[in-house]
Short mmCIF file of C-alpha atoms in Angstrom, two decimals:
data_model
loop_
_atom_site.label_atom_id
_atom_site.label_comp_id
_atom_site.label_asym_id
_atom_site.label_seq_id
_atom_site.Cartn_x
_atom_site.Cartn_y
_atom_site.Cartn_z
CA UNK A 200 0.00 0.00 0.00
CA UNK A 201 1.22 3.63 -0.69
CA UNK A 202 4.08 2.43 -2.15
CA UNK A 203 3.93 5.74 -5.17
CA UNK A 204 4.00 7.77 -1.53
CA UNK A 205 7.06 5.57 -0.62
CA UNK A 206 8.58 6.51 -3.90
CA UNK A 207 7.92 10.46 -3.51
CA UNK A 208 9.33 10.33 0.20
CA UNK A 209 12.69 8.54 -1.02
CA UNK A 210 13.17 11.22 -3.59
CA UNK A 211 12.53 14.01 -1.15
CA UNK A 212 15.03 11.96 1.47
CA UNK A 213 17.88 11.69 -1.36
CA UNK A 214 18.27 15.34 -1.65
CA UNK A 215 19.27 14.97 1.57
CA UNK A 216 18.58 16.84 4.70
CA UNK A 217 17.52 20.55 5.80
CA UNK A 218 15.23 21.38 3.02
CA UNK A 219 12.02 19.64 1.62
CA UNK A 220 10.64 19.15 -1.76
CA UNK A 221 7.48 19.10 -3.29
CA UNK A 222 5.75 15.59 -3.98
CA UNK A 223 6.60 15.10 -7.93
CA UNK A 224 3.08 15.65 -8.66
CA UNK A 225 3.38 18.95 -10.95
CA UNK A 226 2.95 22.34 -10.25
CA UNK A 227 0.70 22.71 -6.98
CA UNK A 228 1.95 19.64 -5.32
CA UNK A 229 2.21 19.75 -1.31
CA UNK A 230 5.22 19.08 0.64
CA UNK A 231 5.45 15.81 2.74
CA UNK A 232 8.41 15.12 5.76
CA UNK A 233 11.42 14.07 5.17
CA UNK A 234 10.99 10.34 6.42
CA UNK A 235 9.69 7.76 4.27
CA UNK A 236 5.97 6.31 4.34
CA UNK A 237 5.62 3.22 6.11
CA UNK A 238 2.39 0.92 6.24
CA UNK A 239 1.78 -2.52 5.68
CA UNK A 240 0.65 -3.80 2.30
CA UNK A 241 -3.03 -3.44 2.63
CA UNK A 242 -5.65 -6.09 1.61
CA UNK A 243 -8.21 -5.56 -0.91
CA UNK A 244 -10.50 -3.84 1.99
CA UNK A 245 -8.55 -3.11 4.80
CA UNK A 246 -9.44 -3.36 8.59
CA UNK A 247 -11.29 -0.13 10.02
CA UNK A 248 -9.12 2.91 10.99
CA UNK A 249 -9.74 6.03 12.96
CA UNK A 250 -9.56 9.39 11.81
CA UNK A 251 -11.63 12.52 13.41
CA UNK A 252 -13.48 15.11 11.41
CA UNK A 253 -12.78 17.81 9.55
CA UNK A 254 -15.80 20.33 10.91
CA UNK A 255 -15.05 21.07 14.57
CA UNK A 256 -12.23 18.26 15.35
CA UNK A 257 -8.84 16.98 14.04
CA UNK A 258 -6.83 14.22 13.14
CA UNK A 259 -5.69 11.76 15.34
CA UNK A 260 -1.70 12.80 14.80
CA UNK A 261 1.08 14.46 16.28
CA UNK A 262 3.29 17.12 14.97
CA UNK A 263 6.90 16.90 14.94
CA UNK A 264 10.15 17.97 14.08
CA UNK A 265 9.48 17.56 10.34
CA UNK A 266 6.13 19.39 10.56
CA UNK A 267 7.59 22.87 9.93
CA UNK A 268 8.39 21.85 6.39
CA UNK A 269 4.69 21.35 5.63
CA UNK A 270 4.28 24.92 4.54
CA UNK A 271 0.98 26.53 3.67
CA UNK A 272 0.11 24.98 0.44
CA UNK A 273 -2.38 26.58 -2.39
CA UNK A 274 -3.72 24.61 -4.92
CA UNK A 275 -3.68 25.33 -8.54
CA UNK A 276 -4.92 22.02 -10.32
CA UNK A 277 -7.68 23.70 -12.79
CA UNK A 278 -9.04 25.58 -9.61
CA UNK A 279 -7.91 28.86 -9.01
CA UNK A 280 -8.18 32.26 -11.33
CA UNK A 281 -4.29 32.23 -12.42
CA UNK A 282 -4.73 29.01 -13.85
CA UNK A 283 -8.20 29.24 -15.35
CA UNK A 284 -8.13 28.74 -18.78
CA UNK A 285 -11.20 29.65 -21.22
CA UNK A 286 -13.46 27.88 -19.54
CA UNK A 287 -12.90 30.07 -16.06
CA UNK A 288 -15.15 33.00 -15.71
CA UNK A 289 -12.48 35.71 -15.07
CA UNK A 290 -13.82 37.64 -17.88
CA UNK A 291 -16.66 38.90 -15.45
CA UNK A 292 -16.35 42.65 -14.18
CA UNK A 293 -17.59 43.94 -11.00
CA UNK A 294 -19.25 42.17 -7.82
CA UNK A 295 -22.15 42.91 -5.67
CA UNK A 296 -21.17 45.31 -2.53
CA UNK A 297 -22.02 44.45 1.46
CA UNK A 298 -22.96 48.38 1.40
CA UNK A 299 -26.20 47.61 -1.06
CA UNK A 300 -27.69 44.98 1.05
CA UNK A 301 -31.41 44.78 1.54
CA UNK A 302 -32.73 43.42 4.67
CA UNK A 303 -36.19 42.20 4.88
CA UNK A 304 -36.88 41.11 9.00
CA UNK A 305 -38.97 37.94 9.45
CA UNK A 306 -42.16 38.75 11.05
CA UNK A 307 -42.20 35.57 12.51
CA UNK A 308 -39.53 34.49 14.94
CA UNK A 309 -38.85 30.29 15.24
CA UNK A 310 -38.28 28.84 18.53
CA UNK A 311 -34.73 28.11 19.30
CA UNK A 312 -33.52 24.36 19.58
CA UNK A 313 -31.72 22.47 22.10
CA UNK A 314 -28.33 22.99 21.69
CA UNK A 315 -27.46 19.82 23.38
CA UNK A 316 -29.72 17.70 20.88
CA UNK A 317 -29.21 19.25 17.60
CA UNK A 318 -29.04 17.16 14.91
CA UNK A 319 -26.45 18.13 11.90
CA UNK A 320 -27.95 20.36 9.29
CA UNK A 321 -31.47 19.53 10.33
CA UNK A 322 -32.99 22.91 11.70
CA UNK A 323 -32.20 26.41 10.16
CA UNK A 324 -32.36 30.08 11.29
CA UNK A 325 -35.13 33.03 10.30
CA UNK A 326 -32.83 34.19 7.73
CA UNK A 327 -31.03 33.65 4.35
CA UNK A 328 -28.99 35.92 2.12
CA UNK A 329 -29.29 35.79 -1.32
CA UNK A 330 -27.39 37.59 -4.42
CA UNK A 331 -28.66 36.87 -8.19
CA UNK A 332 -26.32 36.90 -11.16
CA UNK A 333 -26.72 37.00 -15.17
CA UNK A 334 -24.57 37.56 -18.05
CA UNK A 335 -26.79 40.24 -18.74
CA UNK A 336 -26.91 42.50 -16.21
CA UNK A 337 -23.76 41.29 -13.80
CA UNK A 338 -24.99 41.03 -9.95
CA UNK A 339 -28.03 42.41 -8.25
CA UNK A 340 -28.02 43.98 -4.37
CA UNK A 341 -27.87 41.28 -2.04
CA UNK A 342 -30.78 40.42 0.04
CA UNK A 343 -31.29 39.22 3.47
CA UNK A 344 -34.72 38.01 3.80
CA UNK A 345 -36.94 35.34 5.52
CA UNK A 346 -36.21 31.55 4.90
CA UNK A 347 -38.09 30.48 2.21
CA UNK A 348 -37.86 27.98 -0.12
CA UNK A 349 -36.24 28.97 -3.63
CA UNK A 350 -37.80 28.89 -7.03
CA UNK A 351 -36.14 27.22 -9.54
CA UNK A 352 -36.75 26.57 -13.46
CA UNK A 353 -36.96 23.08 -13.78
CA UNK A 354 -33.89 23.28 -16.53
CA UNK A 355 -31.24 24.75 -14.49
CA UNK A 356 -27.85 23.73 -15.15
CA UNK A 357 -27.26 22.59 -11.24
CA UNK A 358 -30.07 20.48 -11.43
CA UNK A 359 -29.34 18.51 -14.33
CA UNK A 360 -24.97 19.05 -14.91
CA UNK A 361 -24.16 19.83 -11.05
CA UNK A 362 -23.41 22.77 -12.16
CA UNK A 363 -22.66 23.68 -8.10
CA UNK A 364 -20.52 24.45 -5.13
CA UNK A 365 -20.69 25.24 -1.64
CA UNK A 366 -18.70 25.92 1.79
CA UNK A 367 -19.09 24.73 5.28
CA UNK A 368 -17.26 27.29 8.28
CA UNK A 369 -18.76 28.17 11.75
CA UNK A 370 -19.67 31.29 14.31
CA UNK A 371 -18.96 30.42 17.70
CA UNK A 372 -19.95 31.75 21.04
CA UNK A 373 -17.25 32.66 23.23
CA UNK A 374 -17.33 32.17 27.41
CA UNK A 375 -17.10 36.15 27.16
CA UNK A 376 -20.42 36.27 24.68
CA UNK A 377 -19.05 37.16 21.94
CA UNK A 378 -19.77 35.78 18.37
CA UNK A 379 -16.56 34.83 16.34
CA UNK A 380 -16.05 33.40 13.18
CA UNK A 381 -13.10 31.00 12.72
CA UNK A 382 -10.67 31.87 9.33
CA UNK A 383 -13.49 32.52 7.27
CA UNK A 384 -11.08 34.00 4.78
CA UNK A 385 -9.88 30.31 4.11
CA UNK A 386 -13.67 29.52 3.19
CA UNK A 387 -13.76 32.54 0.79
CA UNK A 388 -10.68 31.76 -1.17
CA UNK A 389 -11.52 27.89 -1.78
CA UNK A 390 -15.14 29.07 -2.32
CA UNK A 391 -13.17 31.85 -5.35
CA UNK A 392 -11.51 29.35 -6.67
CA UNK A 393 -14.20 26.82 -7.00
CA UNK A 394 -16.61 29.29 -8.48
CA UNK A 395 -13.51 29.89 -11.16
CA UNK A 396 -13.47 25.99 -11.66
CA UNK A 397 -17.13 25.48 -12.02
CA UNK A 398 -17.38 28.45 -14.26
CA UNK A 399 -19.69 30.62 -12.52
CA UNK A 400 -19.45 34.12 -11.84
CA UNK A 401 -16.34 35.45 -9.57
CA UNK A 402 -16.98 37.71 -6.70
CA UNK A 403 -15.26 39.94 -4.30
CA UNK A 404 -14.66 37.61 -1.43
CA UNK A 405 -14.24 40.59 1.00
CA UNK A 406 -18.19 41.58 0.33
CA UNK A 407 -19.46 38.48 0.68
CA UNK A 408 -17.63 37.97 3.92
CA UNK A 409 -18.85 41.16 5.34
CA UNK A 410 -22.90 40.02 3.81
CA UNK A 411 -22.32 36.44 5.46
CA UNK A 412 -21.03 38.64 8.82
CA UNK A 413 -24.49 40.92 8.54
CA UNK A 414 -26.27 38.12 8.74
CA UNK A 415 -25.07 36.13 11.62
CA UNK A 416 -25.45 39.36 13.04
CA UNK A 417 -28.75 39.29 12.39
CA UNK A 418 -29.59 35.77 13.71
CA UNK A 419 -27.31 36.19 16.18
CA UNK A 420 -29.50 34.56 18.83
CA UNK A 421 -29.27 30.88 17.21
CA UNK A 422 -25.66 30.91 17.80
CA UNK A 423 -25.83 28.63 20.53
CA UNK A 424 -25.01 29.37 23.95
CA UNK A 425 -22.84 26.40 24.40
CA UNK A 426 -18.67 25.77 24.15
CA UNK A 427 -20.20 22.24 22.29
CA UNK A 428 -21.93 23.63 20.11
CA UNK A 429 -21.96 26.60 17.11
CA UNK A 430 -23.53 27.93 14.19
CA UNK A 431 -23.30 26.52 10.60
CA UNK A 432 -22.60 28.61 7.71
CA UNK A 433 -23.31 26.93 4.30
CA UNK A 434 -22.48 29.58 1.19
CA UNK A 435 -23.89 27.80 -1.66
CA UNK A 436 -23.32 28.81 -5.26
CA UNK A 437 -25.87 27.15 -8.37
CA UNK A 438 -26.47 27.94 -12.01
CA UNK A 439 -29.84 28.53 -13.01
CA UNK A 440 -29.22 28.48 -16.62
CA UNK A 441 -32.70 27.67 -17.51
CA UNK A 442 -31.35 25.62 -20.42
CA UNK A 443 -30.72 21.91 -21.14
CA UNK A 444 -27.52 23.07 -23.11
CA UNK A 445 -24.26 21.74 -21.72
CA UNK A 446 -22.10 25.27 -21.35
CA UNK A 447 -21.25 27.98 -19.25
CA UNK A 448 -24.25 29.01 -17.12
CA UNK A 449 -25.80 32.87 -17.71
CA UNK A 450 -27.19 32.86 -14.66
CA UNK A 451 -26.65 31.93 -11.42
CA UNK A 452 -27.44 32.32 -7.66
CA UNK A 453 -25.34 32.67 -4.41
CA UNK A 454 -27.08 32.21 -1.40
CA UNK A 455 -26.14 31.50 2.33
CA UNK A 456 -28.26 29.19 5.06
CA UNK A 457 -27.16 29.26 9.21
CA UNK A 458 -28.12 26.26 10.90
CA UNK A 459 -27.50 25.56 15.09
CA UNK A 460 -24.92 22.95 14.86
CA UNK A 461 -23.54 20.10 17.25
CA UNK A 462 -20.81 17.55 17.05
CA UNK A 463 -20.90 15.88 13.20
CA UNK A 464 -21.07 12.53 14.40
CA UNK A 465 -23.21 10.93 17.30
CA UNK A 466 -20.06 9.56 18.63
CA UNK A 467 -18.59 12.82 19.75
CA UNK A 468 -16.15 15.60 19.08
CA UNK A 469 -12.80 14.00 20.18
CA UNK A 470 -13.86 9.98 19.51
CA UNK A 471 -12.44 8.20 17.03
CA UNK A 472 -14.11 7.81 13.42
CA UNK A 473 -14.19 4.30 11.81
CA UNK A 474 -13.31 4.36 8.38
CA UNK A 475 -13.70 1.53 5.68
CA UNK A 476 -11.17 1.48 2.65
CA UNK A 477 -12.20 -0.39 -0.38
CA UNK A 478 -10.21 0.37 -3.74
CA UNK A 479 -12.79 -0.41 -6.24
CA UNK A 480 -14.43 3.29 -5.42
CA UNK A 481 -12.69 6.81 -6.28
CA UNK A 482 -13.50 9.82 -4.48
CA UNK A 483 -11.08 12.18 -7.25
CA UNK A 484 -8.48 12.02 -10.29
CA UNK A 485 -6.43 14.24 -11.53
CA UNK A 486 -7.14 17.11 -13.28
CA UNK A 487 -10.69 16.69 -11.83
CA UNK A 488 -12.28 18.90 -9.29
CA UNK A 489 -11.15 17.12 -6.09
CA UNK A 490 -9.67 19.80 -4.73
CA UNK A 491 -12.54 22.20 -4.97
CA UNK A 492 -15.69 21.98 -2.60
CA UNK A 493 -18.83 21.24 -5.35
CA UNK A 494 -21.46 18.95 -4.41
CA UNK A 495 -20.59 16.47 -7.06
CA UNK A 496 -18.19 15.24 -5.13
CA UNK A 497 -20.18 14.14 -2.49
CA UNK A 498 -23.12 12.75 -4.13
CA UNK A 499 -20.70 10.20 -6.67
CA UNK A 500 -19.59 9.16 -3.17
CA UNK A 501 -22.68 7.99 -1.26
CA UNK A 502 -23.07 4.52 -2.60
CA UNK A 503 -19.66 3.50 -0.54
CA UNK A 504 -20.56 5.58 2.17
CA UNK A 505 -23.47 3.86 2.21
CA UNK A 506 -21.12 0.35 1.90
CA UNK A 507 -19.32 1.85 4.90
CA UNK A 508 -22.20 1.85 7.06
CA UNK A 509 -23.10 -1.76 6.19
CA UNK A 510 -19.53 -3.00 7.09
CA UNK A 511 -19.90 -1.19 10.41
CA UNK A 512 -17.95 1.71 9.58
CA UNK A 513 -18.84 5.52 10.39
CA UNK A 514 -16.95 6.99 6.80
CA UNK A 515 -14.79 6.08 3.56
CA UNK A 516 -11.28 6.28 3.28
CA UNK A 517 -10.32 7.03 -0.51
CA UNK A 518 -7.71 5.56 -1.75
CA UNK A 519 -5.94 6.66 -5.29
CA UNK A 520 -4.31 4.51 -8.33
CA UNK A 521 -2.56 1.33 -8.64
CA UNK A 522 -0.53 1.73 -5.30
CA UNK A 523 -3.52 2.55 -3.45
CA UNK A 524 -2.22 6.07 -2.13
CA UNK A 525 -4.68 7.39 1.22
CA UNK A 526 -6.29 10.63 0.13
CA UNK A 527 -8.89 11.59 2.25
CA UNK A 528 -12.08 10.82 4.62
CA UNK A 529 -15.46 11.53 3.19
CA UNK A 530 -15.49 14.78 5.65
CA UNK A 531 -12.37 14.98 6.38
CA UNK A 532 -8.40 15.52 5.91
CA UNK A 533 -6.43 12.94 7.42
CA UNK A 534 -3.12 13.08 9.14
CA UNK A 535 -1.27 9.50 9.73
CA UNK A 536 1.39 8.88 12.94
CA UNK A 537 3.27 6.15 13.19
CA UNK A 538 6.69 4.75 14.20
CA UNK A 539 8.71 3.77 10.94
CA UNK A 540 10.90 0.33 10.28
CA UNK A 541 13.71 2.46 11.53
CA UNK A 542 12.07 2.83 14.78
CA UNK A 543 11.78 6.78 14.00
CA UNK A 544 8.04 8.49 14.88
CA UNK A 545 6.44 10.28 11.69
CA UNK A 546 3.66 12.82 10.94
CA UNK A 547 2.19 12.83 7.69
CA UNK A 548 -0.69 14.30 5.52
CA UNK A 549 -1.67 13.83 1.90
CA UNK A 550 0.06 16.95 -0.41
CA UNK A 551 -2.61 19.33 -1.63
CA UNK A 552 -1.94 17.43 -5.30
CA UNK A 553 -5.22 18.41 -7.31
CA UNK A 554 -7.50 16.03 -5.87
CA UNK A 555 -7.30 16.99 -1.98
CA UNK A 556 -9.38 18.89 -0.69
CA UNK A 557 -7.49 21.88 1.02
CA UNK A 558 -9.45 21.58 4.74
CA UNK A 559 -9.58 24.80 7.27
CA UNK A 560 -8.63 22.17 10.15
CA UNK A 561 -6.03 20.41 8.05
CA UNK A 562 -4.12 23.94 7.83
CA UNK A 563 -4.67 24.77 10.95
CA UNK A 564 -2.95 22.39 12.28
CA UNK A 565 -0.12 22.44 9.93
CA UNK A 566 0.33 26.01 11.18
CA UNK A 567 0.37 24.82 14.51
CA UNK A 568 2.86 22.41 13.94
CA UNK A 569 4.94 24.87 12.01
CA UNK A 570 5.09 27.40 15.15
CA UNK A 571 5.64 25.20 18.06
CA UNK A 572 8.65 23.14 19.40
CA UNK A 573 7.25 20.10 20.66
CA UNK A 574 8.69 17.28 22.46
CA UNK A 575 7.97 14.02 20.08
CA UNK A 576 5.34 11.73 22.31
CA UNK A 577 5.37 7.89 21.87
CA UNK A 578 2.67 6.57 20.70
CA UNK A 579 1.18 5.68 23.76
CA UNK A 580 0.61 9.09 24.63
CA UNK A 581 0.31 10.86 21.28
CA UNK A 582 -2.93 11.67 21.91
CA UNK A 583 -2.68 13.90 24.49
CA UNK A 584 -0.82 15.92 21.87
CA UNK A 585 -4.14 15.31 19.48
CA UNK A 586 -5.60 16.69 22.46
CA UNK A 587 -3.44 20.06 22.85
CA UNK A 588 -4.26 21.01 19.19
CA UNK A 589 -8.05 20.68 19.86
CA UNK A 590 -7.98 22.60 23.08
CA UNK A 591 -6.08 25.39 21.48
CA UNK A 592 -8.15 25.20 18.37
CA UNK A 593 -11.50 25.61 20.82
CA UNK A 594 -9.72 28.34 23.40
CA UNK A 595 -9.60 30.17 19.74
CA UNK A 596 -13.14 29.71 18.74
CA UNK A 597 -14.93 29.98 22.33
CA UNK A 598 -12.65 33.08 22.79
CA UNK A 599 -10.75 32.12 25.74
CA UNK A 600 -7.76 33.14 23.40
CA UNK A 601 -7.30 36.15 21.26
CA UNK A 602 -6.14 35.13 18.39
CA UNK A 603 -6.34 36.97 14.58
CA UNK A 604 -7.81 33.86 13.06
CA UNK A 605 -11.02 34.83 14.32
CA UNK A 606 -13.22 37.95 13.77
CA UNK A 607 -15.19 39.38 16.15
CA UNK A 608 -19.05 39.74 15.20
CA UNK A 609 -20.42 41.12 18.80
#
């Protein structure tokens, strides 16, 4: 198993020590540790592992002294504006501006759930934003307005070509009361460049942030009052090309849904996440769209979820190619620790090679790694390191530390 991985961490070792090169993967490859890869050969469908997910947790794994050389990565695979080719949309002038937006209250306030028995994505706020696009006449003033369900012809190009994206990031309540929202830029700039990869309309990512922030502000009452809980933001971009023509969409809408959230999965925040492998199924290929957060991606990947669950597993480890490389978890990056043949401990996460997704959590904790000096634990107690990320990850978001990756709603 991994053995292409093996392959890219011998060539990285050869050039010998002090520096790091990219994975030979072309030109927005990630950067892996120095030490080589080293699993056992896997069977057709390997045993369960454990992983932890991507929205509020983090991998089960341990920096170390390598860590620093995994550097913030950007991909450029087909998914961001320099690399856009004719099919990108960079060709569209002007955005809409936070300065323009229309508010229309609800009349009619919801009752507030639980927070301690929410159910993930299940109930939603008073409140949606929404900004229209065409060819024609560029983008109209956003609107914040009541939930309400959206009205659709029965041709558009998401319905029928996925013509689609979204983003996932979070508003937390802090012990002092304050609202925060956790390195939302990260969720613009993936959101830019998968708008540029799925050919809709570009935007200025600034405005939308500051729309998105006007309406948490807004429903600022369903952010839960709770350090276990938080509020979901899902920015959602379709085409409504009202045309059964396979092309570039001429119109298109953004919109943006908050919805009280809990842990992802039943089993907790900080419990491990069974994962089922199975080789026969791909999650991404390169040159696809892999790395870019569109709903296409999920859907094509239900059927082995749904295998997953039957085998007793909570999620699906992708594997890639021949050598079955690890990749991903259906919602989550993955980060693997382990001692080598050479008796050494390792950190290690998939390089952001076109078909990773680029994960908030995942670089947060890369930047973590990168800025602390850290004693190397054995891997009986690794996961009290696992457990220092998290609590300094939620002292950020609950605002018991200032940090800048958070801004400050309230």
């Amino acid at each position: 198993m991994l053995e292409g991985l093996r392959r890219t961490l011998r060539l990285a070792l050869a050039r010998g020590p002090g520096s790091w090169y990219p994975a030979p993967y072309g030109p927005c490859a990630g950067a892996w540790p120095h030490r080589l890869l080293s699993l056992p050969a896997a069977r057709s469908v390997p045993p369960p592992l454990s992983a932890a997910p991507r929205p509020r947790s983090l991998p089960m794994a341990s920096p170390l002294r390598s860590a620093a050389a995994l550097a913030r990565q950007e991909c450029s695979n087909g998914c961001s504006a320099e690399c856009t080719g004719e099919g990108g949309s960079k060709e569209v002038v002007g955005t809409f501006k936070a300065k323009d937006l229309i508010v229309t209250p609800a009349t009619i306030l919801k009752e507030k759930p639980d927070p301690n028995n929410l159910v993930f994505g299940t109930v939603f706020t008073d409140h949606m934003l929404t900004v229209e696009w065409s060819s024609e006449f560029g983008w109209e003033k956003p609107h914040i307005k009541p939930l309400q369900n959206l009205s659709l012809h029965p041709g558009s190009s998401a319905l029928h070509y996925a013509v689609e994206l979204f983003e996932g990031l979070k508003a937390f309540r802090g012990v002092d009361n304050k609202i925060r929202l956790f390195r939302p830029n990260l969720n613009m700039d993936r959101m830019y460049r998968s708008a540029v990869r799925a050919t809709l309309p570009v935007f200025d990512k600034e405005e939308l942030l500051e729309c998105i922030q006007q309406l948490v502000k807004l429903d600022k009452e369903w952010v839960p009052y709770s350090t276990s809980a938080s509020l979901y933001i899902r920015p959602t971009f379709i085409g409504t090309e009202p045309s059964l023509g396979v092309k570039k969409p001429t119109k298109a809408l953004l919109f943006v849904l908050l919805s009280p959230v809990g842990p992802y999965f039943s089993s907790g925040t900080f419990n491990p996440v069974s994962l089922w492998a199975n080789p026969k199924y791909v999650r991404a290929w390169k040159g696809g769209t892999g790395d870019c957060k569109m709903g296409g991606n999920y859907g094509s990947s239900l059927f082995a979820q749904c295998e997953a669950v039957d085998n007793g597993c909570q999620q699906v480890l992708w594997l890639y190619g021949e050598d079955h490389q690890i990749t991903e978890v259906g919602t989550m990056n993955l980060f693997l620790y382990w001692i080598n043949e050479d008796g050494e401990e390792e950190l290690a996460t998939p390089p952001l090679d076109g078909i990773i997704l680029p994960g908030v959590t995942r670089q947060c904790i890369l930047d973590l790694a990168h800025q602390w000096t850290i004693h190397i634990p054995t891997m009986e107690n690794g996961p009290k390191l696992a457990s220092r990320i998290l609590s300094k990850l939620t002292d950020i978001q609950y605002g018991r530390e200032e940090s800048d990756w958070t801004i400050v709603l309230s």
